XYZ file of C-alpha atoms in Angstrom:
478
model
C 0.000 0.000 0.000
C 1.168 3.455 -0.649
C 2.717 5.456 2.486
C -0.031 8.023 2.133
C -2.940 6.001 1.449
C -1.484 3.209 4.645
C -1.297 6.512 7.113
C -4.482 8.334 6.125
C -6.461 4.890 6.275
C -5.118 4.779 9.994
C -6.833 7.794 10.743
C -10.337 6.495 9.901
C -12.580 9.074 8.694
C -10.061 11.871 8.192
C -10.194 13.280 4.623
C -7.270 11.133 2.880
C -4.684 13.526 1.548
C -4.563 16.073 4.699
C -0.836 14.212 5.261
C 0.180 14.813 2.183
C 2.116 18.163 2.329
C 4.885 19.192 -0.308
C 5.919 17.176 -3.021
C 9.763 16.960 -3.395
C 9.360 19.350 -6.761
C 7.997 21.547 -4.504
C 3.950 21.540 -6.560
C 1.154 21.491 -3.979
C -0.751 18.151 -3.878
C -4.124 18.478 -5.309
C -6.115 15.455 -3.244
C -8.890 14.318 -4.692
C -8.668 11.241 -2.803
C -10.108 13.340 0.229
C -13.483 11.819 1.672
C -15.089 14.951 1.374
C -16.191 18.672 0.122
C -14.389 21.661 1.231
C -17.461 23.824 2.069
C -17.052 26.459 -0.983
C -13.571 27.434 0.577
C -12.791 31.170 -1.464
C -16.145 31.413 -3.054
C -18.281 34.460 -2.622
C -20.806 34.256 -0.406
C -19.969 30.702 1.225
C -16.257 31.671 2.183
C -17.883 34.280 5.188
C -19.775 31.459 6.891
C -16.678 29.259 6.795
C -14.224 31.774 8.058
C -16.850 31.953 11.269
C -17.094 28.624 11.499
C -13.540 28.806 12.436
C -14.108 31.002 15.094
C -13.681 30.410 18.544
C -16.227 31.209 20.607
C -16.127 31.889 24.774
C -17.393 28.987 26.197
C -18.599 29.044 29.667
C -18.543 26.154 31.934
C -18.882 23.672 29.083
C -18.147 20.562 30.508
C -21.056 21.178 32.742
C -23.518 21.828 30.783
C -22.518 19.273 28.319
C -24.851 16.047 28.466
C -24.048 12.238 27.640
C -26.003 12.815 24.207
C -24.695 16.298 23.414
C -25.319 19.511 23.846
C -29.164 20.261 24.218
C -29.733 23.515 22.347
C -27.890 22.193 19.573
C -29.819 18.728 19.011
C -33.269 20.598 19.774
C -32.042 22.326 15.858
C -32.251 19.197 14.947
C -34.820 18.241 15.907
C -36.583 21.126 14.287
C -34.713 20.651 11.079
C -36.168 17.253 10.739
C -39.468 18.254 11.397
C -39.229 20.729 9.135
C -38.038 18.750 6.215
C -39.985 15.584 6.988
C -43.295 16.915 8.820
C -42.315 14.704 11.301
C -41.069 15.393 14.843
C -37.622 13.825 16.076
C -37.325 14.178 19.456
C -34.171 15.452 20.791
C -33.782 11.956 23.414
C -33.499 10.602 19.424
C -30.636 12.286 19.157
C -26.527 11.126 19.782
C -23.791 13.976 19.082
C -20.274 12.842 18.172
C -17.045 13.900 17.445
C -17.766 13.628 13.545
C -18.769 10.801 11.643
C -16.092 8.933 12.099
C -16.460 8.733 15.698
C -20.156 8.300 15.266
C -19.420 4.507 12.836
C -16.710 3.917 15.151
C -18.857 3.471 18.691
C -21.332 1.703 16.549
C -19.134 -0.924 15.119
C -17.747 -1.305 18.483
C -21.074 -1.510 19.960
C -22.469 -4.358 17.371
C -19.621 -6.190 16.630
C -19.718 -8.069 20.049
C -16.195 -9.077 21.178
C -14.490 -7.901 17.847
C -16.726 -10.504 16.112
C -19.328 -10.241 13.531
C -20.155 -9.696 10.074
C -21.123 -5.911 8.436
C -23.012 -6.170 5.069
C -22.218 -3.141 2.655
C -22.895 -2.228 -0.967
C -20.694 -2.872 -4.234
C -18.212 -0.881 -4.179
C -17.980 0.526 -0.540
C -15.961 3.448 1.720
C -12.904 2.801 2.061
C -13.106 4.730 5.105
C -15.676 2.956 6.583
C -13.975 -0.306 5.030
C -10.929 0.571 7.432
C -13.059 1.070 10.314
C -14.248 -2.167 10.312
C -11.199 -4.110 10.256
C -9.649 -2.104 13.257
C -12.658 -3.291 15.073
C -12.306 -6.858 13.863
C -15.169 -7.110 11.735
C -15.980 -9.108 8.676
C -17.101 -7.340 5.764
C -18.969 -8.762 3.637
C -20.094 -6.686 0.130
C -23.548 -7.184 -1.399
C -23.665 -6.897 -5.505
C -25.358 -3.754 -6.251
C -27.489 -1.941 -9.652
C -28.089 1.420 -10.201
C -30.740 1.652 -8.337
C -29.361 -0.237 -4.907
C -28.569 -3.777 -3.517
C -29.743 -6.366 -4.981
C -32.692 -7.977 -2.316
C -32.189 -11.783 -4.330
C -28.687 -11.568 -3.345
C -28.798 -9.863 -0.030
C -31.035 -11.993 1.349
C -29.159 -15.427 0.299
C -26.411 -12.930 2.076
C -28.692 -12.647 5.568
C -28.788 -16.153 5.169
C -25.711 -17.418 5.295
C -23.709 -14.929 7.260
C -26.512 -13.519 9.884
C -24.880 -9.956 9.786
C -24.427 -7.517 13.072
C -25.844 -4.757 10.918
C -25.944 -3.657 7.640
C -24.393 -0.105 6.279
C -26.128 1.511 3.715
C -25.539 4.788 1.674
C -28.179 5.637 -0.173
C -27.892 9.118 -1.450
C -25.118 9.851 -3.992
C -23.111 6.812 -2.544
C -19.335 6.610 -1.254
C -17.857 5.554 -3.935
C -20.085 5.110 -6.494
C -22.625 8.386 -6.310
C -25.736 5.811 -6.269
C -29.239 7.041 -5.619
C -31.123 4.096 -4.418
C -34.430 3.763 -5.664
C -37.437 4.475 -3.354
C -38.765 0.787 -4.478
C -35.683 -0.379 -3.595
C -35.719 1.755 -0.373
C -38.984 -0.024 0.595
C -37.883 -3.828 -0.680
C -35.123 -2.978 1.494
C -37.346 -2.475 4.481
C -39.354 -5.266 4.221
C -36.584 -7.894 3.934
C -35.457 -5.895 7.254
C -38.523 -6.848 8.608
C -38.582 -10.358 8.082
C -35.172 -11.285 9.442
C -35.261 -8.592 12.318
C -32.121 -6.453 10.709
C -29.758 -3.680 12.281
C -29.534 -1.717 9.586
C -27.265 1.616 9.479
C -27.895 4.318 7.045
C -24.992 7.063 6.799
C -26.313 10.651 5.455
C -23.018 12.144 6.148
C -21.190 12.227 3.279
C -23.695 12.120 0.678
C -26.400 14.649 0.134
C -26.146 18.601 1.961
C -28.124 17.589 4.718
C -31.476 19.927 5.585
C -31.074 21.247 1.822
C -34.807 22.124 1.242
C -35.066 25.982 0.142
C -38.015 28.110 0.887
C -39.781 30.402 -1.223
C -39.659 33.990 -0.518
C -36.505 34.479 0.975
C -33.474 36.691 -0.874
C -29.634 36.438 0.479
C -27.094 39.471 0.537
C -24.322 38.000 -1.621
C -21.283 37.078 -0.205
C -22.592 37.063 3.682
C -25.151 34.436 4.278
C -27.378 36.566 5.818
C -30.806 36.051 4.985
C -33.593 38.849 4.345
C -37.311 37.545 4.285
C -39.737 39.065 2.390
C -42.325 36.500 3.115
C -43.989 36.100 6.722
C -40.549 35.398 8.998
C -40.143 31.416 9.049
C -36.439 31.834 11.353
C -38.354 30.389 14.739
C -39.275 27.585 12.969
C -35.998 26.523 13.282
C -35.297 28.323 17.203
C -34.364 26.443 19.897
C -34.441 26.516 24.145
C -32.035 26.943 26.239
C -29.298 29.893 26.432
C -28.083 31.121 22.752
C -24.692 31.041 21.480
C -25.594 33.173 18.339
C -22.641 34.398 16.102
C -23.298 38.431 16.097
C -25.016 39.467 12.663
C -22.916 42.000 12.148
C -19.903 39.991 11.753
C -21.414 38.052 8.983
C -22.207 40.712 7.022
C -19.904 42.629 4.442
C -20.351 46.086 3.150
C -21.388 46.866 -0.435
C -23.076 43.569 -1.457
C -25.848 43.498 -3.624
C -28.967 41.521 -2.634
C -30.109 38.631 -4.983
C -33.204 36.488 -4.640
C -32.449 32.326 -4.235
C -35.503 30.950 -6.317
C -36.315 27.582 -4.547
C -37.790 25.818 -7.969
C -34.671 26.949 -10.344
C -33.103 23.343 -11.320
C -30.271 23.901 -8.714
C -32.040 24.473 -6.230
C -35.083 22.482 -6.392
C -35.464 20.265 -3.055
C -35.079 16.782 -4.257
C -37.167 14.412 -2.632
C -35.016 11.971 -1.005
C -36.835 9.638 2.123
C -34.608 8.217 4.629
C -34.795 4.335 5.854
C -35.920 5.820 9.041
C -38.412 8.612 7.661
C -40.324 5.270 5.838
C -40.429 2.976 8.478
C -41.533 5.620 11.154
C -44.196 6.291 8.688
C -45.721 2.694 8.627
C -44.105 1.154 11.544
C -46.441 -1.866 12.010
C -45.347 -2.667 8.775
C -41.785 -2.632 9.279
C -41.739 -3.663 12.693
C -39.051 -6.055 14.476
C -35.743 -4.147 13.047
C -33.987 -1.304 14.224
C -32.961 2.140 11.418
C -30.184 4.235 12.897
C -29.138 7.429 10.687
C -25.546 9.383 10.846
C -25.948 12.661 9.905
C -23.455 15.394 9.851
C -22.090 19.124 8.274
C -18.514 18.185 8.213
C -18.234 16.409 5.061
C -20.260 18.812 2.979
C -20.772 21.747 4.597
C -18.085 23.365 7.905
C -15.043 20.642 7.574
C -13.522 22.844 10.552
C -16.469 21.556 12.886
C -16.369 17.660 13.803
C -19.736 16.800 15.117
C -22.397 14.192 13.732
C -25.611 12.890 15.056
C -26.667 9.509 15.391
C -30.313 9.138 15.215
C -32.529 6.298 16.297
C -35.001 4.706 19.010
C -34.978 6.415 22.381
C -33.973 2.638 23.350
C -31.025 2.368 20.844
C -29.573 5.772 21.709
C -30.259 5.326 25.683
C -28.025 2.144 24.941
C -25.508 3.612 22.400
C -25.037 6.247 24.740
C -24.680 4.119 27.878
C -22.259 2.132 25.449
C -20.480 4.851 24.552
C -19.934 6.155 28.147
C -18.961 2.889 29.840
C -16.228 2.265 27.047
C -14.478 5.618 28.054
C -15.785 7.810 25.451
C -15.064 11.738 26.070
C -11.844 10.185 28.665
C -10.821 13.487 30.541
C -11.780 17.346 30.810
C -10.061 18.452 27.336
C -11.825 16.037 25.146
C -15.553 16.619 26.588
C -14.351 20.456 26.602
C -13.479 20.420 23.129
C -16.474 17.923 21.924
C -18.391 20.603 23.621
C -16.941 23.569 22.105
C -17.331 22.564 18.774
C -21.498 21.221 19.309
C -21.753 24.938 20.629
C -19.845 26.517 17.461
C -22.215 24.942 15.196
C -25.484 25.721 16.991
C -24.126 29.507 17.300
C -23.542 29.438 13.612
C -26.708 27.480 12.598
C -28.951 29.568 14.814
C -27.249 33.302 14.472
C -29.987 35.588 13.050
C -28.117 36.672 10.239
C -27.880 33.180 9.006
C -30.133 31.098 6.813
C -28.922 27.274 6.612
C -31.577 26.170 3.371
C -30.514 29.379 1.905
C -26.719 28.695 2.633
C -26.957 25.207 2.001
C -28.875 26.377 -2.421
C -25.469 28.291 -2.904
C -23.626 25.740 -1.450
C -25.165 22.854 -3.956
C -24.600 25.267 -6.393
C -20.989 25.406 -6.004
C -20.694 21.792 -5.985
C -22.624 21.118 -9.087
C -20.469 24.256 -10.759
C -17.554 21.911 -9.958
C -18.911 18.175 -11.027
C -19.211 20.021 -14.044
C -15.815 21.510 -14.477
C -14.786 17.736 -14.097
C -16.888 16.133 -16.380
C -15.463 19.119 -18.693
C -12.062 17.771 -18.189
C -13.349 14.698 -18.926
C -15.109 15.237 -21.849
C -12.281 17.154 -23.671
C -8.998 15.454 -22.721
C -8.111 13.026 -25.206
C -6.338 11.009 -22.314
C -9.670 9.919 -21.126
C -11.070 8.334 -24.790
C -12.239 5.242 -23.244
C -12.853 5.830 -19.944
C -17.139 5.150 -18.824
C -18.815 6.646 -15.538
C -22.129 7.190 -14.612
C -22.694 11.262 -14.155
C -23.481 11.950 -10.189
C -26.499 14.664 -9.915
C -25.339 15.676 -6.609
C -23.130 14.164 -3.896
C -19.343 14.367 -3.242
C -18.152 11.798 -5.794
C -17.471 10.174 -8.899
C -16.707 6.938 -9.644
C -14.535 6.235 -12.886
C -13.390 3.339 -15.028
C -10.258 4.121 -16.472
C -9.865 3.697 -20.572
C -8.786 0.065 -21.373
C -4.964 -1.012 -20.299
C -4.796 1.565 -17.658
C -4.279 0.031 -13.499
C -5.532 2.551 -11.105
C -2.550 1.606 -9.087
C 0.263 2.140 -11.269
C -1.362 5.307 -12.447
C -1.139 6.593 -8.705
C 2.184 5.854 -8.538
C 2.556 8.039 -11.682
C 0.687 10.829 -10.790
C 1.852 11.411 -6.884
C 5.315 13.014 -8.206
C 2.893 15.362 -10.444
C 1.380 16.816 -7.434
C -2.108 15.074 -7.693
C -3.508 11.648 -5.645
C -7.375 9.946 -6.146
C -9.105 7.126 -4.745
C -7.981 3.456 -6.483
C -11.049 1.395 -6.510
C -9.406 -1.741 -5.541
C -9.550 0.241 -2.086
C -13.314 0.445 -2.076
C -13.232 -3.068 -1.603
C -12.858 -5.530 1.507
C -9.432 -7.879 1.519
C -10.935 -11.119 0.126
C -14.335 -9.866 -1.364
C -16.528 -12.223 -3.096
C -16.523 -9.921 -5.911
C -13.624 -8.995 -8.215
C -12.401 -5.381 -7.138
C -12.398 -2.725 -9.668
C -8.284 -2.291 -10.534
C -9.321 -0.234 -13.130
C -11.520 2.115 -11.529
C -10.785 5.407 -9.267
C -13.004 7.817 -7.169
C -12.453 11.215 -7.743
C -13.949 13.958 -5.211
C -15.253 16.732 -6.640
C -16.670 18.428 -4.077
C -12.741 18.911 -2.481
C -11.839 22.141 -4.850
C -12.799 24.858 -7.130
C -13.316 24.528 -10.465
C -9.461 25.756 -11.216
C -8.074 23.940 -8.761
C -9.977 20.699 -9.616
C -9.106 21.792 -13.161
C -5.603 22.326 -12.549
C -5.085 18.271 -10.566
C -6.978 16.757 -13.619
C -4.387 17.991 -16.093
C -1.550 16.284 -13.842
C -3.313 12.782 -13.711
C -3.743 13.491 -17.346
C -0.350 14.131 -17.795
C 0.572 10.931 -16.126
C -1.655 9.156 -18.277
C 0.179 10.601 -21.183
C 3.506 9.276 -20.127
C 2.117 6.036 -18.701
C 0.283 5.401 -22.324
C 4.098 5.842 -23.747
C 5.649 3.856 -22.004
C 3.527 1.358 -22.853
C 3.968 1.787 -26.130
C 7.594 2.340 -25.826
């Protein structure tokens, strides 16, 4: 395994490529191996919100005011955010805050695979993050063949079968690796089979879709602040929570001389796509899928604030009294500084989420915006490079990722190797799959993040891996 790839891996969930510093020939590394979006880092009207998201705030006795499930005010936003999206209440005892999503697989793996035994069913191809995290905790992973529109239920369930499985992990919205949408037939075929053999099943919303992205009508945003003006009957309580507020001051979110611009929800960027959770369907008709358990990670980190590491788990009070209870017996927050810091961060988000001169479903249009801007500076690159005659992927309508098969004779491997000295690193999908899977793993394939730079930059790293695709193809010919 490459140095990089062997010392990012042991850091779990950290974006891969954060390691990688200077090259010898002294070009920046352009990472789009990294497991995640930078936020809109340097583009107007996103880069405001991030800079304050980096800001420290005074925090006041926070270790005692901090609760086993998180801090309060900030899950009660949650709460609200899920009512508001769904039109269904979660309650805040629902809710689990971690240090990031890595954290948040971590105590769950731990928690299900009993003893460091026990086998975790995952889609075709997988994370290789999450892929790591279960062989540090000694699982068995076992990968389910997959279409475009989700696992396959004739081949999962001969899988239930024969390996009874701790849990199953599931991404179903623009999927790590592959930038799958499961279908919602699929979704509910899913559900059902869950039903019958009493599954644990784990669906991970945090690197996937902007979480909370729905966009309201009426509402207009001063560009480059994120402050939101309503012309429409005020909506920002829907959204408020108890407790004391931690609210980032407008003022400093706001910059002088901007001109005002109105977000229209229905444009095709910013339409609110429909996606249902696992758990929205089977709270919805729960005497239909009765006798399994749906547990959701959600979190901002990977698409939205990288510089704030908290997630939410969300589930049955009974799974998150017990995940919690879990969590605490097994040492979790050990000492002042770590439940300090946890702490900090949970109240840096809710100040930023819930400061008056913020709008998240406002933030979160421009933000998809920038992304999609970006997927299609890549698929540019792709399009008009002649090194990439040959090469097939299916094009991602949202998400982080894209999953490429390179043009015939090309090894994802070797063309790492290649590219590395150019300044510029990706995902090999051999990675993406578990030592000794069933199924052959893609040598030929690579995931390439998107969401990790501006269009220039992302520009800029294409034309290196292009480059060493160039001199790779000659030597082969040599």
């Amino acid at each position: 395994m490459e140095r990089w790839l062997d010392l990012a891996q042991s850091k779990q969930q950290l974006p891969l490529g954060q390691q990688f510093g200077k090259l010898s020939d002294g070009a920046d590394m352009i990472s789009l191996a990294l497991c995640g979006g930078d936020g809109g880092e340097g583009i107007e009207g996103l880069k405001a919100v991030l800079r304050h998201a980096r800001t420290k705030l005074e925090i006041q006795k926070a270790e005692e005011e901090y609760e086993a499930q998180g801090y309060r005010p900030l899950r009660n936003w949650l709460s609200a955010a899920y009512a508001d999206e769904e039109g269904r209440a979660t309650d805040p005892m629902q809710l689990l805050l971690a240090s990031g999503s890595a954290e948040a697989i971590d105590v769950i793996l731990r928690w299900r695979l009993s003893g460091g035994r026990g086998t975790v069913l995952l889609e075709t191809p997988a994370s290789p993050e999450v892929l790591e995290s279960i062989r540090q905790q000694g699982g068995h992973a076992v990968q389910v063949p997959c279409d475009e529109e989700g696992m396959l239920m004739d081949s999962l369930e001969r899988y239930i079968a024969r390996d009874r499985p701790s849990l199953l992990y599931v991404t179903l919205h623009f999927s790590n690796p592959s930038g799958r949408v499961w279908s919602e037939e699929r979704k509910r075929e899913l559900l059902r089979l869950g039903a019958r053999h009493s599954l644990f099943i784990v669906e991970d919303e945090s690197a996937g879709a902007i979480p909370f992205s729905c966009c309201r009508k009426g509402e207009s945003l001063e560009r480059g602040t994120g402050s939101l003006k309503r012309q429409a009957k005020p909506q920002g309580e829907k959204l408020g929570v108890e407790g004391r507020e931690k609210q980032v001051e407008c003022e400093k979110l706001k910059e002088p001389g901007k001109a005002v611009i109105t977000v229209n929800p229905m444009s095709p960027v910013n339409r609110t796509r429909k996606h249902h959770t696992l758990y929205r369907l089977q709270q919805e008709e729960p005497l239909l899928y009765a006798g399994m358990e749906v547990i959701g990670i959600g979190s901002f980190q990977a698409t939205a604030f990288p510089s704030l590491p908290v997630a939410w788990v969300r589930g049955s009070e009974g799974v998150i009294e017990a995940l919690t209870h879990f969590r605490s017996a097994r040492g979790g927050r050990r000492g002042k500084a770590p439940a300090q810091e946890k702490a900090a961060y949970e109240q840096r988000l809710y100040a930023l989420l819930s400061a008056p001169a913020f709008s998240w479903p406002v933030h979160a249009a421009r933000l998809e915006a920038e992304y999609a801007a970006r997927r299609a500076a890549l698929l540019q690159q792709l399009r008009e490079q002649a090194v990439w005659q040959g090469a097939s992927f299916e094009e991602p309508q949202g998400g982080l990722f894209l999953w490429l098969r390179l043009p015939p004779g090309l090894c994802s491997e070797a063309l790492l190797r290649a590219a590395l000295p150019k300044g510029a690193a990706f995902m090999p999908g051999a990675r993406c799959y578990a030592a000794g899977a069933g199924e052959q793993p893609d040598g030929d394939a690579i995931r390439l993040t998107f969401a990790a730079h501006r269009a220039a930059r992302l520009r800029q790293g294409m034309a290196r891996i292009a480059e060493a695709i160039a001199e790779f193809t000659a030597r082969g010919m040599g």
